[in-house]
Short mmCIF file of C-alpha atoms in Angstrom, two decimals:
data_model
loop_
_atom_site.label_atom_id
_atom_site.label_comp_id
_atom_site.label_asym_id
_atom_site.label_seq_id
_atom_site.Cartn_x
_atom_site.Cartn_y
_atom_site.Cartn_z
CA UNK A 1 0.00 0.00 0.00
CA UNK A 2 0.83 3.54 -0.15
CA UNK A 3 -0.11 7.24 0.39
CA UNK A 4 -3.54 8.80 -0.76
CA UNK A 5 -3.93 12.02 -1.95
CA UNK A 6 -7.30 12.66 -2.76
CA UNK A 7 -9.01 15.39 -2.75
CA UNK A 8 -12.12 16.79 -3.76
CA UNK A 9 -12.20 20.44 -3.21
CA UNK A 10 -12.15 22.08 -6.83
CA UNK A 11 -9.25 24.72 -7.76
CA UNK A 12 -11.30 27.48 -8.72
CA UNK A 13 -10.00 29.05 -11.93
CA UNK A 14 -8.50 32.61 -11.43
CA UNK A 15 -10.95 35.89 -11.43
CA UNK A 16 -11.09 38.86 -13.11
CA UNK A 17 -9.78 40.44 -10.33
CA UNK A 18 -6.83 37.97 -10.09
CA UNK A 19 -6.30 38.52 -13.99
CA UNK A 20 -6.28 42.13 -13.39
CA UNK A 21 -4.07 42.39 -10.50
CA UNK A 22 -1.85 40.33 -12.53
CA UNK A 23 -2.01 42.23 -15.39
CA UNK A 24 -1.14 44.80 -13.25
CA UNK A 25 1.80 43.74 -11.82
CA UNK A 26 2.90 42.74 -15.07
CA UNK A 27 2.25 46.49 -16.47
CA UNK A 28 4.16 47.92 -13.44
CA UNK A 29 7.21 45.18 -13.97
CA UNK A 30 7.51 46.50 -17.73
CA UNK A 31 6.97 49.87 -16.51
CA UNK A 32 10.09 49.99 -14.03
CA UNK A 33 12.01 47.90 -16.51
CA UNK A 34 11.66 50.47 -18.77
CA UNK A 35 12.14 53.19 -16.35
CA UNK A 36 15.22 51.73 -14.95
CA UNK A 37 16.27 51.06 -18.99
CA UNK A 38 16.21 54.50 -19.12
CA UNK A 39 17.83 55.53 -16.06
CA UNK A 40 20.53 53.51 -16.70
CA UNK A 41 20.97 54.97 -19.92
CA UNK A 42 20.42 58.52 -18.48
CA UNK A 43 23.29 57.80 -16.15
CA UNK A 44 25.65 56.66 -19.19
CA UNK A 45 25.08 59.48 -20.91
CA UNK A 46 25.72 61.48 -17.81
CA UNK A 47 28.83 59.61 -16.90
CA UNK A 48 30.24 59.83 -20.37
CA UNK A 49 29.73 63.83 -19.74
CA UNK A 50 31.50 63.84 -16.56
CA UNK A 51 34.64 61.89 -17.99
CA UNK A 52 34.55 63.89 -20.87
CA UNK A 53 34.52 67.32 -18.70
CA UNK A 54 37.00 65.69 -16.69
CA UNK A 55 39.07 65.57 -19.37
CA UNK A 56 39.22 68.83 -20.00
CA UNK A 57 39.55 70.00 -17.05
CA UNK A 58 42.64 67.81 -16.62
CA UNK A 59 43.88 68.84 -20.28
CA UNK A 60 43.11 72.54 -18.91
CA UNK A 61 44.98 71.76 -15.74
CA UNK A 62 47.70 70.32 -17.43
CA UNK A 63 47.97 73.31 -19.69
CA UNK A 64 48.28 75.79 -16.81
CA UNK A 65 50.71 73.71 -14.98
CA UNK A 66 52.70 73.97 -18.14
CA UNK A 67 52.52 78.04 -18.52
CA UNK A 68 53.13 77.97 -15.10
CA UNK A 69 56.08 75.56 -15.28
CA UNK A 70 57.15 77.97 -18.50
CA UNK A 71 59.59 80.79 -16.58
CA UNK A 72 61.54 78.26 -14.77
CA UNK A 73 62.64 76.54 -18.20
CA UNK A 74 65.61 77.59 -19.97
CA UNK A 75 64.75 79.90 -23.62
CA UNK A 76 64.99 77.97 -26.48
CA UNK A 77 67.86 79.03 -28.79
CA UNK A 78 66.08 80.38 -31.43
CA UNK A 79 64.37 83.16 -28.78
CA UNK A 80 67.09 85.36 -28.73
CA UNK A 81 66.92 85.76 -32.24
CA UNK A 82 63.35 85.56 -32.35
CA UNK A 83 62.92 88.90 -30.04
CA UNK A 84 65.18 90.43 -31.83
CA UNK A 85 63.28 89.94 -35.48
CA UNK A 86 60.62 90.68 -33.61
CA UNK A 87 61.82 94.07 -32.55
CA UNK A 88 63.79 94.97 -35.80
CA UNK A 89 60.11 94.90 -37.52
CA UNK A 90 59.03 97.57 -35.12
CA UNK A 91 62.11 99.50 -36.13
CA UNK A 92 61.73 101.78 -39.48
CA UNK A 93 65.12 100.76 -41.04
CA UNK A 94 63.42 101.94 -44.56
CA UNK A 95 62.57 105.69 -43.14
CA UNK A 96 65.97 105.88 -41.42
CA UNK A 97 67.97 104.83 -44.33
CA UNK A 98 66.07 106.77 -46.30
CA UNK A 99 66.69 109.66 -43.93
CA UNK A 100 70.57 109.04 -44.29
CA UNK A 101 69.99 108.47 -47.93
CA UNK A 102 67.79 111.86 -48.63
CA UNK A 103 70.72 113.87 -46.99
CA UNK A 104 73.95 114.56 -48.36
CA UNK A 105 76.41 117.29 -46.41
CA UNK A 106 79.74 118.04 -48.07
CA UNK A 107 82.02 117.72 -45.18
CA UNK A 108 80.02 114.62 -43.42
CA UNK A 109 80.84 111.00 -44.54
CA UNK A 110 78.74 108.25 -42.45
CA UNK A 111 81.30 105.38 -42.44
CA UNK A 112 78.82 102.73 -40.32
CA UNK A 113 75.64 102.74 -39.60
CA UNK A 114 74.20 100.38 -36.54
CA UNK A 115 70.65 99.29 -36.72
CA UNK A 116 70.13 98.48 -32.87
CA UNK A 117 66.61 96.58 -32.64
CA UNK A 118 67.18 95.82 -28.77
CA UNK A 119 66.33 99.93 -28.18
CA UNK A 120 65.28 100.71 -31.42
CA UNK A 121 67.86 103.02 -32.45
CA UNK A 122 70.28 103.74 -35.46
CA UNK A 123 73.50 104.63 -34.30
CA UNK A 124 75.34 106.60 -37.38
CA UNK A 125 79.39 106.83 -37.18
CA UNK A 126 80.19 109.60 -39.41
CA UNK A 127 83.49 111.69 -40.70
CA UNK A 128 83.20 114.74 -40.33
CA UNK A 129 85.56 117.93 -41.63
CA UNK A 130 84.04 120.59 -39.48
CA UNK A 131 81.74 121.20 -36.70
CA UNK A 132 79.71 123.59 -39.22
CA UNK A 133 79.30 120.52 -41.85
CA UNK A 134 78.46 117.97 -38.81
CA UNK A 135 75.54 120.33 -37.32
CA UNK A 136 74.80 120.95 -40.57
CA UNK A 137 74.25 117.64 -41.30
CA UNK A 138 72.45 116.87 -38.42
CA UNK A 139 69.93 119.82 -39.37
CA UNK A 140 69.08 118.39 -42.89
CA UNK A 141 68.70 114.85 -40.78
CA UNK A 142 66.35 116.66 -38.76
CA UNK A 143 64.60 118.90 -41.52
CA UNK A 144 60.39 118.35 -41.39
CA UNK A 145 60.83 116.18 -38.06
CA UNK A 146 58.37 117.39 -35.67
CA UNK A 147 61.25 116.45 -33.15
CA UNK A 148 64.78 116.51 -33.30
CA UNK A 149 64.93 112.77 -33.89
CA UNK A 150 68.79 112.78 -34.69
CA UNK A 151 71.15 113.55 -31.83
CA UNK A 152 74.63 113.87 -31.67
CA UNK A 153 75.71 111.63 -29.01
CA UNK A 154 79.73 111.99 -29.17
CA UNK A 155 82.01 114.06 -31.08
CA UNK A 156 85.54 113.55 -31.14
CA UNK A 157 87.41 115.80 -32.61
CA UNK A 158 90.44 114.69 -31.31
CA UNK A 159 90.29 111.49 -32.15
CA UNK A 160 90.92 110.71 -35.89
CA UNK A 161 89.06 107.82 -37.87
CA UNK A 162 90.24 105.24 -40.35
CA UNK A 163 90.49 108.68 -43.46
CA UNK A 164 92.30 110.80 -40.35
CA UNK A 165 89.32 113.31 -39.71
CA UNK A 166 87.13 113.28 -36.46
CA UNK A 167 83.97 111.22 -36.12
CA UNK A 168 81.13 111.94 -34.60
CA UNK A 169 78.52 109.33 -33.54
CA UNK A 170 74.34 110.27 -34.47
CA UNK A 171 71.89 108.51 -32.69
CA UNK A 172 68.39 108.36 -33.51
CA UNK A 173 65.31 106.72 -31.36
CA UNK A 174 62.66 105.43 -33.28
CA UNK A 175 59.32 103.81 -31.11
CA UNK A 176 57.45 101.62 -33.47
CA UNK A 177 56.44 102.59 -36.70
CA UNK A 178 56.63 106.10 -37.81
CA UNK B 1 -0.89 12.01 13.32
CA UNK B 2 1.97 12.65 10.38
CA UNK B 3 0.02 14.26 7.68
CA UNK B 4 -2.74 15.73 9.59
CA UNK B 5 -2.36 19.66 9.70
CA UNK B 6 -2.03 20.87 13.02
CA UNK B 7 -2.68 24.17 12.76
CA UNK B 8 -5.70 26.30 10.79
CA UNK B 9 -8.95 25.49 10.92
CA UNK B 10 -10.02 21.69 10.62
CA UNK B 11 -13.48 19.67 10.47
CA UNK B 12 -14.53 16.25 10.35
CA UNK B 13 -17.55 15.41 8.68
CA UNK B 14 -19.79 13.15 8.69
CA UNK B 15 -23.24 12.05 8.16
CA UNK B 16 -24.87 12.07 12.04
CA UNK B 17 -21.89 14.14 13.50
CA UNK B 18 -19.30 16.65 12.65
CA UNK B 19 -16.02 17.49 14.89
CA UNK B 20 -13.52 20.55 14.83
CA UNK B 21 -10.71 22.60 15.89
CA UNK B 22 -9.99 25.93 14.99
CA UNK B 23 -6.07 26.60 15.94
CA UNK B 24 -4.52 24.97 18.51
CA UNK B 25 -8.61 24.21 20.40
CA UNK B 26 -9.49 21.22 21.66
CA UNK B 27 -11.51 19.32 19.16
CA UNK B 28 -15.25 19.82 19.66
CA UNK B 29 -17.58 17.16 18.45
CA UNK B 30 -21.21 17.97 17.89
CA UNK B 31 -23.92 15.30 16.72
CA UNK B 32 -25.73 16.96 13.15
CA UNK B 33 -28.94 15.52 11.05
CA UNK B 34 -27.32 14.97 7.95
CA UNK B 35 -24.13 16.09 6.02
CA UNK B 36 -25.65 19.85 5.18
CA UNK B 37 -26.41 20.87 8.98
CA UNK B 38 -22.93 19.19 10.33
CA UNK B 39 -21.15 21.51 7.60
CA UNK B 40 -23.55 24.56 8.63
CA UNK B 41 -22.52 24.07 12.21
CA UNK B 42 -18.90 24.27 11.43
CA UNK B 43 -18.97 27.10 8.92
CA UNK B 44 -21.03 29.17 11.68
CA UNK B 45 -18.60 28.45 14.77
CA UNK B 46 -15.71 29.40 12.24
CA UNK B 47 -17.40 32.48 11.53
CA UNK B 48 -18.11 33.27 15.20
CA UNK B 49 -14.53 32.64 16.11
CA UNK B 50 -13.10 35.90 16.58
CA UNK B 51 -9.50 34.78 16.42
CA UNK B 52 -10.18 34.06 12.52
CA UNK B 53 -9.68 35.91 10.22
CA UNK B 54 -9.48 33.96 7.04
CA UNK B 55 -12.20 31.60 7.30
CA UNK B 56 -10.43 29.02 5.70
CA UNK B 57 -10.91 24.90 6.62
CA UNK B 58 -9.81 22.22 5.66
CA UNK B 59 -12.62 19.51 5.39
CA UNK B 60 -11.51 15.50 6.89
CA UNK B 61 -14.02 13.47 5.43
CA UNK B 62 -15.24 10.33 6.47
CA UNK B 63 -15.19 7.17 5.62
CA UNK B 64 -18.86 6.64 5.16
CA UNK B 65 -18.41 9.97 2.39
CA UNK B 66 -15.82 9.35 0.75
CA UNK B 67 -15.32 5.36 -0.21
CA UNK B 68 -12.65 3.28 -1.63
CA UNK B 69 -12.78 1.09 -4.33
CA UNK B 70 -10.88 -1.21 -6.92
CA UNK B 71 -11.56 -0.30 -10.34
CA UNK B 72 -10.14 -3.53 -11.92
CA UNK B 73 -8.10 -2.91 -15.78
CA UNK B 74 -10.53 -2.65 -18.40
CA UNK B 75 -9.33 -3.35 -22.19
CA UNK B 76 -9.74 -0.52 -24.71
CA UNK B 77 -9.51 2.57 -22.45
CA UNK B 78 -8.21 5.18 -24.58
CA UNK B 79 -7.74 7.54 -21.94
CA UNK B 80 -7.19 8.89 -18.49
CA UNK B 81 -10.85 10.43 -18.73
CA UNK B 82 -12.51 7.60 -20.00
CA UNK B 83 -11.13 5.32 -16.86
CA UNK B 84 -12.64 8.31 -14.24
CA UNK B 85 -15.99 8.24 -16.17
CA UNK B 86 -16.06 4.46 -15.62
CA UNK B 87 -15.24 4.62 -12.74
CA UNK B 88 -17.96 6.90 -12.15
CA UNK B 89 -20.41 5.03 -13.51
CA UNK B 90 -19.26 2.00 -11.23
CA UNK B 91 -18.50 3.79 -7.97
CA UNK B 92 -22.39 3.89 -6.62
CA UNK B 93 -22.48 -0.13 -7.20
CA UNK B 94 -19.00 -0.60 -5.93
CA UNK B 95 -18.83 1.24 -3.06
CA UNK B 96 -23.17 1.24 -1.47
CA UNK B 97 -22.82 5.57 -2.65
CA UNK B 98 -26.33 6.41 -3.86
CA UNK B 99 -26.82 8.89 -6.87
CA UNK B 100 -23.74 9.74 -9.36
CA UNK B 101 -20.71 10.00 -8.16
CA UNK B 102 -17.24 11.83 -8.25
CA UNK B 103 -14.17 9.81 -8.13
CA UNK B 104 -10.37 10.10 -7.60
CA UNK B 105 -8.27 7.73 -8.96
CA UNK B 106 -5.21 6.38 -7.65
CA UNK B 107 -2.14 6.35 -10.18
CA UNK B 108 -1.14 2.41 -11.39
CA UNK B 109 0.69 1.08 -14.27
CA UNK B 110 -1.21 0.20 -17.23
CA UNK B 111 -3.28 -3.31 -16.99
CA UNK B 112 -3.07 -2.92 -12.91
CA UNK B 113 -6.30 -2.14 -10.71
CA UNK B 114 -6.39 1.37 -9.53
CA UNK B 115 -7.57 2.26 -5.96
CA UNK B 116 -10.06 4.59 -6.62
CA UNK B 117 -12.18 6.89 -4.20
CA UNK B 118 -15.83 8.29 -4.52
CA UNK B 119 -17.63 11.01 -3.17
CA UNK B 120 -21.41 11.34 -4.14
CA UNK B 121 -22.02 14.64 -6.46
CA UNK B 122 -24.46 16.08 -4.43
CA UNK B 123 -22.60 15.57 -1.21
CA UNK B 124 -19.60 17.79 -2.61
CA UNK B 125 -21.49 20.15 -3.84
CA UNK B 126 -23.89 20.69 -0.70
CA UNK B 127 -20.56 20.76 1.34
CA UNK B 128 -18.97 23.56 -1.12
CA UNK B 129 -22.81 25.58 -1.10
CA UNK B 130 -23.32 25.48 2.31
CA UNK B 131 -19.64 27.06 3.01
CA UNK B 132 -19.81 29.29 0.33
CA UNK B 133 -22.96 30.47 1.73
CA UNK B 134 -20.99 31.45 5.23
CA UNK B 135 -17.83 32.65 3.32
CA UNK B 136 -15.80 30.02 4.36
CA UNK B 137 -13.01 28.56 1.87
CA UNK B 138 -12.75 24.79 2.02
CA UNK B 139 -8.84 24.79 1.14
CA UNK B 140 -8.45 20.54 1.38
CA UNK B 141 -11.44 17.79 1.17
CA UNK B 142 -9.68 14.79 2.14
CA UNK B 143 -10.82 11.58 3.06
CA UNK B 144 -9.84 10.93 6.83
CA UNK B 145 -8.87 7.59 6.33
CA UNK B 146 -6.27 8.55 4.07
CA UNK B 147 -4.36 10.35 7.22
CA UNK B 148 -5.07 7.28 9.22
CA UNK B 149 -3.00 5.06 6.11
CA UNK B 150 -0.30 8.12 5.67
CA UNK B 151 0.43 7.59 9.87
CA UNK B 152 0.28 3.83 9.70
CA UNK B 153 3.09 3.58 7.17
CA UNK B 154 5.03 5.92 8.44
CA UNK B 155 4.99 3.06 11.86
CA UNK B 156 4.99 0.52 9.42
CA UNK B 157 6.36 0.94 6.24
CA UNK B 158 5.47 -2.96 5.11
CA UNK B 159 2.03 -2.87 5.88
CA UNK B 160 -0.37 -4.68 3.65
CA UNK B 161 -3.44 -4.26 5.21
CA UNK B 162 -5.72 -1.36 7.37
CA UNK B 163 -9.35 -1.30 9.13
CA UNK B 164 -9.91 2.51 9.72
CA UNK B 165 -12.62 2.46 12.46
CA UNK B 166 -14.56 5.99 12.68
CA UNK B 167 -17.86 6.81 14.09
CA UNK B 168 -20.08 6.28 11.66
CA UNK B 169 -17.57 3.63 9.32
CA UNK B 170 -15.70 0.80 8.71
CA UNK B 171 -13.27 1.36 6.16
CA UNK B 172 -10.36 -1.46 5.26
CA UNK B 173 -7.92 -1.55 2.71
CA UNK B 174 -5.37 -4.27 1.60
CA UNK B 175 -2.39 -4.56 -1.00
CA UNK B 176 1.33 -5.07 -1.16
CA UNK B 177 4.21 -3.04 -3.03
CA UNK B 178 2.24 -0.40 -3.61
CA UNK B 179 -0.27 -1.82 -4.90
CA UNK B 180 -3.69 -1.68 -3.61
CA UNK B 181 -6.31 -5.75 -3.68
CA UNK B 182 -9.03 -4.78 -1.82
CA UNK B 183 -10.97 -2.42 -0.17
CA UNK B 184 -14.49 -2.32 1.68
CA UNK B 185 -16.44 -0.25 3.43
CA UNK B 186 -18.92 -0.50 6.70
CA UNK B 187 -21.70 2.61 6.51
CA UNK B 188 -23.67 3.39 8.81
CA UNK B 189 -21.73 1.38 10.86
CA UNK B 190 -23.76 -1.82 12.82
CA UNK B 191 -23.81 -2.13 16.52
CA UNK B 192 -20.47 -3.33 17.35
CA UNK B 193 -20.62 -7.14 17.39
CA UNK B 194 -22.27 -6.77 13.90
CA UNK B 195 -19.67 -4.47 13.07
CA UNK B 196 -16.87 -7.25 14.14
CA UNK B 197 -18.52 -10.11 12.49
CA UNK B 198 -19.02 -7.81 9.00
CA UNK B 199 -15.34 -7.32 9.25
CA UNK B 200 -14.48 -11.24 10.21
CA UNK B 201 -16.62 -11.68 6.62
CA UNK B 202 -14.84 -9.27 4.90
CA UNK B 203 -11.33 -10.22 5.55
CA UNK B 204 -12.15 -13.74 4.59
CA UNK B 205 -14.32 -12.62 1.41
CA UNK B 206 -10.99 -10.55 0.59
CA UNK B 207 -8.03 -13.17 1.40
CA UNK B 208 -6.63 -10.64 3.46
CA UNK B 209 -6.15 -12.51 6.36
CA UNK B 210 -2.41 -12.77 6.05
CA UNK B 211 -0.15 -10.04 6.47
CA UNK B 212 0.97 -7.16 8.74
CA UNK B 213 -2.31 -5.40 9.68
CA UNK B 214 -3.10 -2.33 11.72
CA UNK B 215 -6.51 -0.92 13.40
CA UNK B 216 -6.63 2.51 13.54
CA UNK B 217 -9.72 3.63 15.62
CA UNK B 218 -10.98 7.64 15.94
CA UNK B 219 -13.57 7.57 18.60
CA UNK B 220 -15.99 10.69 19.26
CA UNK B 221 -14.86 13.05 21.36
CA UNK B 222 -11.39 12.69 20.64
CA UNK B 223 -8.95 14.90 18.68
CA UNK B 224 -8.05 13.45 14.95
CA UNK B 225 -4.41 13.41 16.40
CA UNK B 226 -5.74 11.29 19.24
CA UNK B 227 -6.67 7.99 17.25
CA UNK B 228 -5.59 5.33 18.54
CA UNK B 229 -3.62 2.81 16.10
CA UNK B 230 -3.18 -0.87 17.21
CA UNK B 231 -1.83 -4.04 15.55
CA UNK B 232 -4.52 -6.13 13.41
CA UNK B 233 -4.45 -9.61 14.15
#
């Protein structure tokens, strides 16, 4: 012999209302599947922002530490140079040669002329025979400046250059174009 | 007794009696004029129990309700169906039931008889009425005797035969290796030397005489758990 199970009570079949809760809870189950679907897509977008602001933030960061870092490193070769191209353009070579060029003193010889881009001026070595030909010369320089832009730094009478007469040295300041 | 619930709500019913507990109670037996008012009595003390709040029960029926019987192999069953309906239609003649019949068959290999176990129609559907009426959920409807067999193998696992003796019924099974012979049932049950000589018959009318045996006895007034199980000479 063995166990009986019988029994006679009748399994009702589900009602509406069971169908409906069910339905239900299957609706809300979709529902936060869904919702948490697009949460989690939400927070991968979000994310993805975050490392991508990160990034340049660091990349910013990294960029300042650089300028900052920048003093405290040795100039490159080329800089000397550089500044000095740099500040020959914001000389007028043309307008001072042509200065020297437009003005010819019997008595004056210029025998070297030295661009200076550091302080922007042209230092002119001249010859001279007399005092009266050097200021002359040094007035036609001048002639239609609204300043005396040429100024006789030294004169050395004494002192005789490679031809045997004195020299004199010119100087004139130019500040950017003019 | 091993498969007997212990806690919830349970009933025995009969035909001139009904019993139940509600929690852990005491049983409470009550004598009833027929099936409908035993079930009415129950379904109103559940509902009058304040402690409850899901009237739910499950139902212990008894052996004069709910019969065994042998529905021997019949050739050219197609199906599982068509062995239930014949075993329907042989239940009232097989088993003393009056009126159609609902039955619950057993599970057996192909060409073997099949224990099966009937409950009159109308009896299962005045028991389901009447507690629908109260709002009271029947959750189990289990033949008692059943229990009884479940706690008498778990003693003895080889048993081969069982008289379950309940108020109103004699109810005795038979069969080895799983396999139930023979069944019969006593209802309403005789005084009680007609009651022992119907039994004497039976166990010779059977060919169960032989075998380990056990008498498990519910009297009224006690507690389902309470039966008393004895050795069957």
């Amino acid at each position: 012999m063995r166990r009986i199970e019988a029994d006679f009570v009748r399994r009702r079949p589900p009602g509406r209302a069971w169908w409906g809760a069910t339905v239900l809870l299957l609706g809300a189950a979709v529902a936060l599947a869904a919702w948490g679907w697009t949460v989690r897509e939400d927070a991968a977008g979000v994310r993805a922002q975050m490392q991508d602001w990160n990034a340049r933030v660091d990349a910013l960061a990294h960029q300042a530490t650089r300028r900052a870092e920048l003093p405290n490193e040795p100039p490159p070769a080329y800089a000397a140079d550089a500044q000095a191209a740099l500040k020959l353009q914001r000389v007028p070579v043309d307008a001072a040669l042509a200065s020297l060029e437009s003005v010819g003193t019997v008595g004056v010889l210029p025998v070297s002329v030295d661009i200076s881009a550091a302080d922007a001026t042209v230092r002119v070595q001249v010859e001279f025979s007399s005092y009266e030909a050097l200021l002359k010369y040094l007035e036609d320089l001048n002639a239609g400046e609204p300043n005396e832009r040429w100024i006789l730094a030294t004169a050395q009478g004494t002192a005789q250059g490679a031809s045997g007469r004195p020299t004199a040295l010119i100087v004139s300041r130019w500040r950017g174009r003019e | 007794m091993s498969s007997v619930r212990s806690e919830g709500a349970q009933a025995w019913l009969g035909w001139r009696g009904v019993a139940w507990r509600f929690g852990e109670q005491p049983w409470q037996w009550q004598p009833a004029d027929g099936l409908e008012a035993g079930v009415t009595a129950v379904a109103v003390a559940l509902k009058a129990d304040a402690a409850v709040r899901r009237p739910q029960l499950t139902l212990w029926l008894a052996g004069s309700v709910a019969r065994p019987f042998i529905v021997q192999p019949v050739p050219g069953l197609q199906s599982w169906t068509e062995a239930r309906r014949l075993a329907e239609a042989l239940a009232p003649d097989e088993t003393g039931l009056t009126g159609p019949c609902e039955v619950w068959l057993d599970a057996a290999p192909p060409g073997h008889a099949v224990l099966g176990v009937a409950i009159e129609t109308a009896t299962r559907e005045t028991i389901e009425r009447v507690l629908a009426a109260h709002g009271v959920r029947a959750v189990a409807m289990r033949p008692w005797w059943t229990a009884a067999l479940a706690r008498a193998l778990d003693a003895q696992p080889a048993l081969s035969r069982i008289v379950v003796a309940e108020p109103e019924s004699l109810v005795v099974l038979a069969g080895r290796d799983g396999v139930f012979s023979a069944t019969a049932t006593c209802a309403p049950l005789p005084s009680p030397e007609h009651a022992a000589a119907w039994l004497q018959r039976s166990v010779l009318s059977l060919g169960i005489a032989d075998g380990e045996g056990v008498r498990v006895a519910l009297s009224a007034g006690a507690g389902l758990d309470d039966a008393v199980m004895e050795a069957w000479a």
